[in-house]
């Protein structure tokens, strides 16, 4: 049993890590994932953010400035913008331009739901992103309309296809400087199929039917939190899904868990170990209060213990899951 595992917690995941003597601590920070808010044009059933069109939580310009000022003092190479639909916050373009103006260049990723690129008022965003060489990681839970529309809403598949064609026309997925990756997540309470097989299916089907190309497919397991947990409860599947995740625990995934090399920031600047912990309000704390990014000394992150909970079994089931897809 490793001393690095937090044994004060009674969560089953921590016990599992202890059983395998697998410590879970931060390593060098490679990614700053910024969740800019909960505003989104969609309301998908699997959403772990409970995002939607009526949400008011968005990162203000003042908070953006504080995040960028902190980042400028670090050598974190990658910034991953997520939400909601990150493009919908009023200062999205300002945020991207400030990131690009940093003296030390950073790789910028936009996690895009595709449909936003066709909404009124956002028609120039695809071009904006392409011009600035922003990597796009786009949700596309299936290559067939039935599954996508069931999970994300009527008409979402058709809009996603149009948006992918638009991105291809700008060079995304074709020009190596414009990576376009797709994200698959299961349309229910089951684990993703093998990533390489699904990627081959996606590539074949999207090319054949819609002349669409993309780089990589990332399979992501649905974590039993927020809207997906409510959906599971409503369908009486929460206990079975938790049992499935626990049974599929794969110790080989622990080494690659994204919480090791990522820190996650909320729309108010709060700091977390990952976006899922963010949704569970597991904010970093010190002296009885929650911490904000600008209060963190970057040199103290490495070796910090990661807070876990039963939801973490979603990241270690089968081939594992992260914002970059399967882990093993
Ligand atoms: S899953 Fe993504 S696109 Fe769907 S509601 Fe949540 S944030 Fe929006
Ligand atoms: S939910 Fe996943 S990424 Fe987040 S702390 Fe748990 S294992 Fe790490």
Coordinates of C-alpha atoms and ligand atoms in Angstrom, one line a residue:
X1 CA 0.0 0.0 0.0
X2 CA 1.5 3.3 -1.0
X3 CA 1.8 6.2 1.4
X4 CA 0.9 8.5 -1.5
X5 CA -2.7 7.4 -1.7
X6 CA -5.1 9.4 0.5
X7 CA -6.3 6.9 3.0
X8 CA -8.4 9.3 4.9
X9 CA -11.1 9.1 2.4
X10 CA -13.6 6.2 2.4
X11 CA -14.3 6.3 -1.3
X12 CA -14.2 2.9 -3.0
X13 CA -11.9 4.3 -5.8
X14 CA -9.2 5.4 -3.2
X15 CA -9.5 1.9 -1.6
X16 CA -9.0 0.3 -5.0
X17 CA -5.9 2.4 -5.7
X18 CA -4.5 1.5 -2.3
X19 CA -5.2 -2.2 -3.0
X20 CA -3.0 -2.0 -6.1
X21 CA -0.5 0.3 -4.4
X22 CA -1.1 2.9 -7.1
X23 CA -0.4 6.4 -6.0
X24 CA -2.3 9.2 -7.7
X25 CA -0.5 12.6 -7.6
X26 CA 0.0 15.4 -9.9
X27 CA 3.0 15.3 -12.2
X28 CA 4.3 18.2 -14.3
X29 CA 1.4 20.2 -15.6
X30 CA 1.1 19.8 -19.3
X31 CA -2.5 21.1 -19.8
X32 CA -4.5 23.9 -18.3
X33 CA -8.1 23.0 -19.0
X34 CA -10.3 26.1 -18.7
X35 CA -14.0 25.5 -18.4
X36 CA -15.3 28.9 -19.4
X37 CA -18.9 28.3 -18.4
X38 CA -22.1 26.3 -18.6
X39 CA -23.8 28.1 -21.5
X40 CA -24.5 25.8 -24.5
X41 CA -26.9 25.7 -27.4
X42 CA -27.6 22.0 -26.7
X43 CA -28.8 20.0 -23.7
X44 CA -27.3 16.5 -24.3
X45 CA -28.5 13.7 -22.0
X46 CA -24.9 12.6 -21.3
X47 CA -23.7 16.1 -20.3
X48 CA -21.6 16.1 -17.2
X49 CA -21.8 19.9 -17.0
X50 CA -25.6 20.3 -17.0
X51 CA -25.0 22.8 -19.7
X52 CA -27.8 24.5 -21.7
X53 CA -29.0 27.6 -23.4
X54 CA -30.4 29.1 -20.2
X55 CA -27.3 28.9 -18.1
X56 CA -25.9 32.2 -17.0
X57 CA -22.4 31.0 -15.7
X58 CA -19.8 32.4 -18.0
X59 CA -16.2 33.5 -17.5
X60 CA -15.9 37.3 -17.4
X61 CA -13.1 39.3 -19.0
X62 CA -11.7 40.1 -15.6
X63 CA -11.4 36.4 -14.8
X64 CA -9.9 35.7 -18.2
X65 CA -7.2 38.3 -17.5
X66 CA -6.4 36.8 -14.2
X67 CA -6.1 33.3 -15.7
X68 CA -3.9 34.5 -18.5
X69 CA -1.7 36.5 -16.2
X70 CA -1.1 33.4 -14.1
X71 CA -0.5 31.2 -17.1
X72 CA 2.0 33.7 -18.5
X73 CA 4.2 33.0 -15.4
X74 CA 4.2 29.2 -16.2
X75 CA 5.5 27.1 -19.0
X76 CA 2.3 25.0 -19.3
X77 CA 2.4 24.2 -23.0
X78 CA -1.3 23.4 -23.7
X79 CA -4.5 25.2 -23.0
X80 CA -7.8 23.3 -23.5
X81 CA -10.9 25.4 -23.7
X82 CA -14.1 23.7 -22.7
X83 CA -17.6 24.4 -21.5
X84 CA -20.6 24.4 -22.2
X85 CA -20.0 25.7 -25.7
X86 CA -16.8 27.7 -25.1
X87 CA -17.5 29.9 -28.2
X88 CA -20.7 31.2 -26.6
X89 CA -19.1 33.2 -23.9
X90 CA -19.0 36.9 -24.9
X91 CA -15.2 37.1 -24.5
X92 CA -14.3 33.9 -26.3
X93 CA -12.4 35.7 -29.1
X94 CA -10.7 37.9 -26.6
X95 CA -9.6 34.9 -24.6
X96 CA -8.1 33.2 -27.7
X97 CA -6.3 36.4 -28.8
X98 CA -4.8 36.9 -25.3
X99 CA -3.6 33.3 -25.3
X100 CA -2.0 33.8 -28.7
X101 CA -0.3 37.0 -27.6
X102 CA 1.6 35.2 -24.8
X103 CA 5.3 35.6 -25.3
X104 CA 5.8 31.8 -24.9
X105 CA 3.5 30.2 -27.5
X106 CA 0.9 27.7 -26.2
X107 CA -1.0 25.1 -28.1
X108 CA -4.7 26.0 -27.9
X109 CA -7.6 23.5 -28.2
X110 CA -11.3 24.3 -28.6
X111 CA -13.7 21.6 -27.5
X112 CA -16.5 22.3 -29.9
X113 CA -20.0 20.8 -30.2
X114 CA -19.9 21.6 -34.0
X115 CA -23.5 22.9 -34.2
X116 CA -22.6 26.2 -32.6
X117 CA -20.5 27.0 -35.7
X118 CA -23.7 27.3 -37.7
X119 CA -25.8 29.3 -35.2
X120 CA -26.7 32.9 -36.0
X121 CA -24.0 35.2 -34.7
X122 CA -21.3 32.5 -34.8
X123 CA -21.0 32.0 -38.6
X124 CA -17.5 33.4 -38.7
X125 CA -16.2 31.3 -35.7
X126 CA -14.9 28.4 -37.8
X127 CA -12.9 30.8 -39.9
X128 CA -11.7 32.6 -36.8
X129 CA -10.5 29.3 -35.3
X130 CA -8.8 28.2 -38.6
X131 CA -7.0 31.4 -39.1
X132 CA -5.5 31.2 -35.6
X133 CA -4.6 27.5 -36.0
X134 CA -6.7 26.4 -33.0
X135 CA -7.0 22.6 -32.7
X136 CA -10.6 21.4 -32.6
X137 CA -11.9 18.5 -30.6
X138 CA -15.5 18.0 -31.6
X139 CA -18.2 15.9 -30.1
X140 CA -19.7 13.4 -32.6
X141 CA -21.3 10.5 -30.7
X142 CA -22.0 8.5 -33.7
X143 CA -21.9 8.4 -37.5
X144 CA -25.6 7.6 -37.8
X145 CA -28.4 10.2 -37.4
X146 CA -30.6 8.1 -35.0
X147 CA -28.0 7.8 -32.3
X148 CA -26.8 11.4 -32.4
X149 CA -30.2 12.9 -32.5
X150 CA -31.4 10.6 -29.6
X151 CA -28.5 11.8 -27.4
X152 CA -28.1 15.4 -28.4
X153 CA -31.4 16.5 -29.8
X154 CA -33.4 16.5 -33.1
X155 CA -31.4 17.9 -36.1
X156 CA -28.1 17.8 -34.3
X157 CA -26.7 15.1 -36.6
X158 CA -27.4 17.1 -39.7
X159 CA -26.0 20.3 -38.3
X160 CA -22.9 18.4 -37.1
X161 CA -22.3 17.0 -40.6
X162 CA -22.6 20.5 -42.1
X163 CA -20.2 21.9 -39.6
X164 CA -17.7 19.1 -40.3
X165 CA -17.9 19.8 -44.0
X166 CA -17.3 23.5 -43.3
X167 CA -14.3 22.7 -41.1
X168 CA -12.9 20.4 -43.9
X169 CA -13.4 23.2 -46.4
X170 CA -11.2 25.4 -44.2
X171 CA -8.5 22.8 -44.1
X172 CA -9.3 21.1 -40.7
X173 CA -8.5 17.4 -40.7
X174 CA -6.4 17.9 -43.9
X175 CA -3.8 20.6 -43.2
X176 CA -1.5 19.2 -40.4
X177 CA -1.6 22.6 -38.8
X178 CA -5.4 22.3 -38.4
X179 CA -6.1 19.1 -36.4
X180 CA -9.7 17.9 -36.2
X181 CA -10.4 15.2 -33.7
X182 CA -13.8 13.7 -33.0
X183 CA -15.1 12.4 -29.6
X184 CA -17.4 9.4 -29.3
X185 CA -19.2 8.7 -26.1
X186 CA -21.7 5.8 -25.6
X187 CA -25.3 6.5 -26.1
X188 CA -26.3 4.8 -22.8
X189 CA -25.0 2.9 -19.8
X190 CA -22.2 0.9 -21.4
X191 CA -18.5 1.2 -22.1
X192 CA -17.1 2.5 -25.4
X193 CA -16.2 -0.1 -28.1
X194 CA -12.4 -0.3 -28.8
X195 CA -11.2 3.1 -30.0
X196 CA -9.2 1.9 -33.1
X197 CA -12.1 -0.1 -34.4
X198 CA -14.6 2.7 -33.9
X199 CA -12.2 5.2 -35.5
X200 CA -12.0 3.0 -38.6
X201 CA -15.8 2.8 -38.8
X202 CA -16.2 6.5 -38.4
X203 CA -13.6 7.2 -41.0
X204 CA -15.2 4.9 -43.5
X205 CA -18.8 6.0 -42.9
X206 CA -18.1 9.7 -42.8
X207 CA -16.0 9.6 -45.9
X208 CA -18.3 7.4 -47.9
X209 CA -21.6 9.2 -47.0
X210 CA -20.5 12.8 -46.4
X211 CA -17.0 13.1 -47.8
X212 CA -15.7 14.1 -44.4
X213 CA -12.2 13.5 -43.1
X214 CA -10.8 13.9 -39.6
X215 CA -7.6 13.0 -37.7
X216 CA -8.3 10.9 -34.6
X217 CA -11.3 9.5 -32.8
X218 CA -11.3 9.7 -29.0
X219 CA -13.6 7.4 -27.1
X220 CA -14.8 8.8 -23.8
X221 CA -16.7 6.9 -21.1
X222 CA -19.7 8.7 -19.6
X223 CA -19.1 9.4 -16.0
X224 CA -22.0 8.9 -13.6
X225 CA -22.4 12.5 -12.6
X226 CA -24.7 15.5 -13.3
X227 CA -27.3 15.0 -16.1
X228 CA -26.0 11.5 -17.0
X229 CA -26.4 10.4 -13.4
X230 CA -30.0 11.8 -13.3
X231 CA -30.7 9.9 -16.6
X232 CA -29.3 6.7 -15.1
X233 CA -31.4 7.2 -11.9
X234 CA -34.5 7.9 -13.9
X235 CA -34.0 4.7 -15.9
X236 CA -33.1 2.7 -12.8
X237 CA -29.6 2.0 -14.1
X238 CA -27.3 3.9 -11.7
X239 CA -26.3 0.9 -9.5
X240 CA -25.8 -1.4 -12.5
X241 CA -23.7 1.2 -14.3
X242 CA -21.5 1.8 -11.2
X243 CA -21.1 -1.9 -10.8
X244 CA -20.0 -2.2 -14.4
X245 CA -17.4 0.5 -14.1
X246 CA -16.0 -1.0 -10.9
X247 CA -15.9 -4.5 -12.3
X248 CA -14.0 -3.2 -15.4
X249 CA -11.3 -1.4 -13.2
X250 CA -8.0 -1.7 -15.1
X251 CA -5.0 -0.8 -13.0
X252 CA -2.9 -0.2 -16.2
X253 CA -5.0 3.0 -16.9
X254 CA -3.9 4.7 -13.7
X255 CA -0.6 5.8 -15.0
X256 CA -2.1 7.8 -17.8
X257 CA -5.1 9.4 -16.0
X258 CA -5.5 13.0 -17.2
X259 CA -5.7 14.4 -13.7
X260 CA -2.0 13.8 -13.3
X261 CA -0.8 16.3 -15.9
X262 CA -3.8 18.6 -16.1
X263 CA -5.3 21.2 -13.9
X264 CA -8.8 22.4 -14.4
X265 CA -10.1 25.9 -13.9
X266 CA -13.8 26.9 -13.5
X267 CA -15.6 29.9 -14.9
X268 CA -14.9 31.9 -11.7
X269 CA -11.2 30.8 -11.6
X270 CA -11.6 28.0 -9.1
X271 CA -9.1 25.2 -9.3
X272 CA -9.8 21.4 -9.5
X273 CA -8.0 18.2 -10.4
X274 CA -10.2 17.6 -13.5
X275 CA -13.4 18.8 -15.2
X276 CA -15.4 16.0 -13.5
X277 CA -14.2 17.0 -10.0
X278 CA -15.1 20.5 -11.0
X279 CA -18.7 19.5 -11.6
X280 CA -18.7 17.8 -8.2
X281 CA -17.4 21.0 -6.6
X282 CA -14.2 19.3 -5.4
X283 CA -12.3 22.5 -5.4
X284 CA -8.7 22.7 -4.2
X285 CA -8.8 24.0 -0.6
X286 CA -6.5 25.5 1.9
X287 CA -7.2 26.7 5.4
X288 CA -10.9 25.8 5.1
X289 CA -11.7 27.7 1.8
X290 CA -11.7 27.1 -1.9
X291 CA -8.6 28.1 -3.9
X292 CA -8.5 30.2 -7.1
X293 CA -5.9 29.7 -9.9
X294 CA -4.1 33.0 -9.1
X295 CA -3.6 31.9 -5.5
X296 CA -1.6 28.8 -6.7
X297 CA 2.1 28.8 -6.7
X298 CA 2.9 26.8 -9.9
X299 CA 5.9 25.2 -8.3
X300 CA 3.7 23.6 -5.6
X301 CA 1.4 21.6 -8.0
X302 CA 3.8 18.7 -8.7
X303 CA 3.3 15.9 -6.3
X304 CA 0.0 17.3 -5.0
X305 CA -2.5 14.5 -4.0
X306 CA -5.4 14.2 -6.4
X307 CA -8.9 14.1 -4.9
X308 CA -10.9 11.0 -6.0
X309 CA -14.4 9.6 -5.6
X310 CA -16.5 6.7 -6.9
X311 CA -17.0 8.6 -10.2
X312 CA -13.3 8.0 -10.9
X313 CA -14.1 4.4 -11.8
X314 CA -15.4 5.9 -15.1
X315 CA -11.8 6.9 -16.1
X316 CA -10.2 3.5 -15.2
X317 CA -12.8 1.1 -16.7
X318 CA -11.7 -1.1 -19.6
X319 CA -9.2 0.7 -21.8
X320 CA -9.6 3.9 -19.7
X321 CA -11.0 7.3 -20.6
X322 CA -9.7 10.9 -20.7
X323 CA -10.2 14.1 -22.6
X324 CA -7.7 12.5 -25.1
X325 CA -9.6 9.2 -25.4
X326 CA -8.7 5.7 -24.3
X327 CA -5.6 5.3 -22.0
X328 CA -4.3 1.9 -22.9
Ligands
LIG1 S1 -22.4 17.7 -23.7 FE1 -21.3 19.4 -24.6 S2 -22.7 20.1 -26.3 FE2 -23.9 18.7 -25.0 S3 -25.0 20.1 -23.5 FE3 -23.0 19.4 -22.6 S4 -21.6 21.0 -23.1 FE4 -23.3 21.3 -24.5
LIG2 S1 -12.5 11.7 -12.5 FE1 -10.8 10.8 -13.6 S2 -9.5 12.5 -14.2 FE2 -10.9 13.2 -12.5 S3 -9.7 12.8 -10.6 FE3 -11.0 11.0 -11.0 S4 -9.6 9.6 -12.2 FE4 -8.7 11.7 -12.3

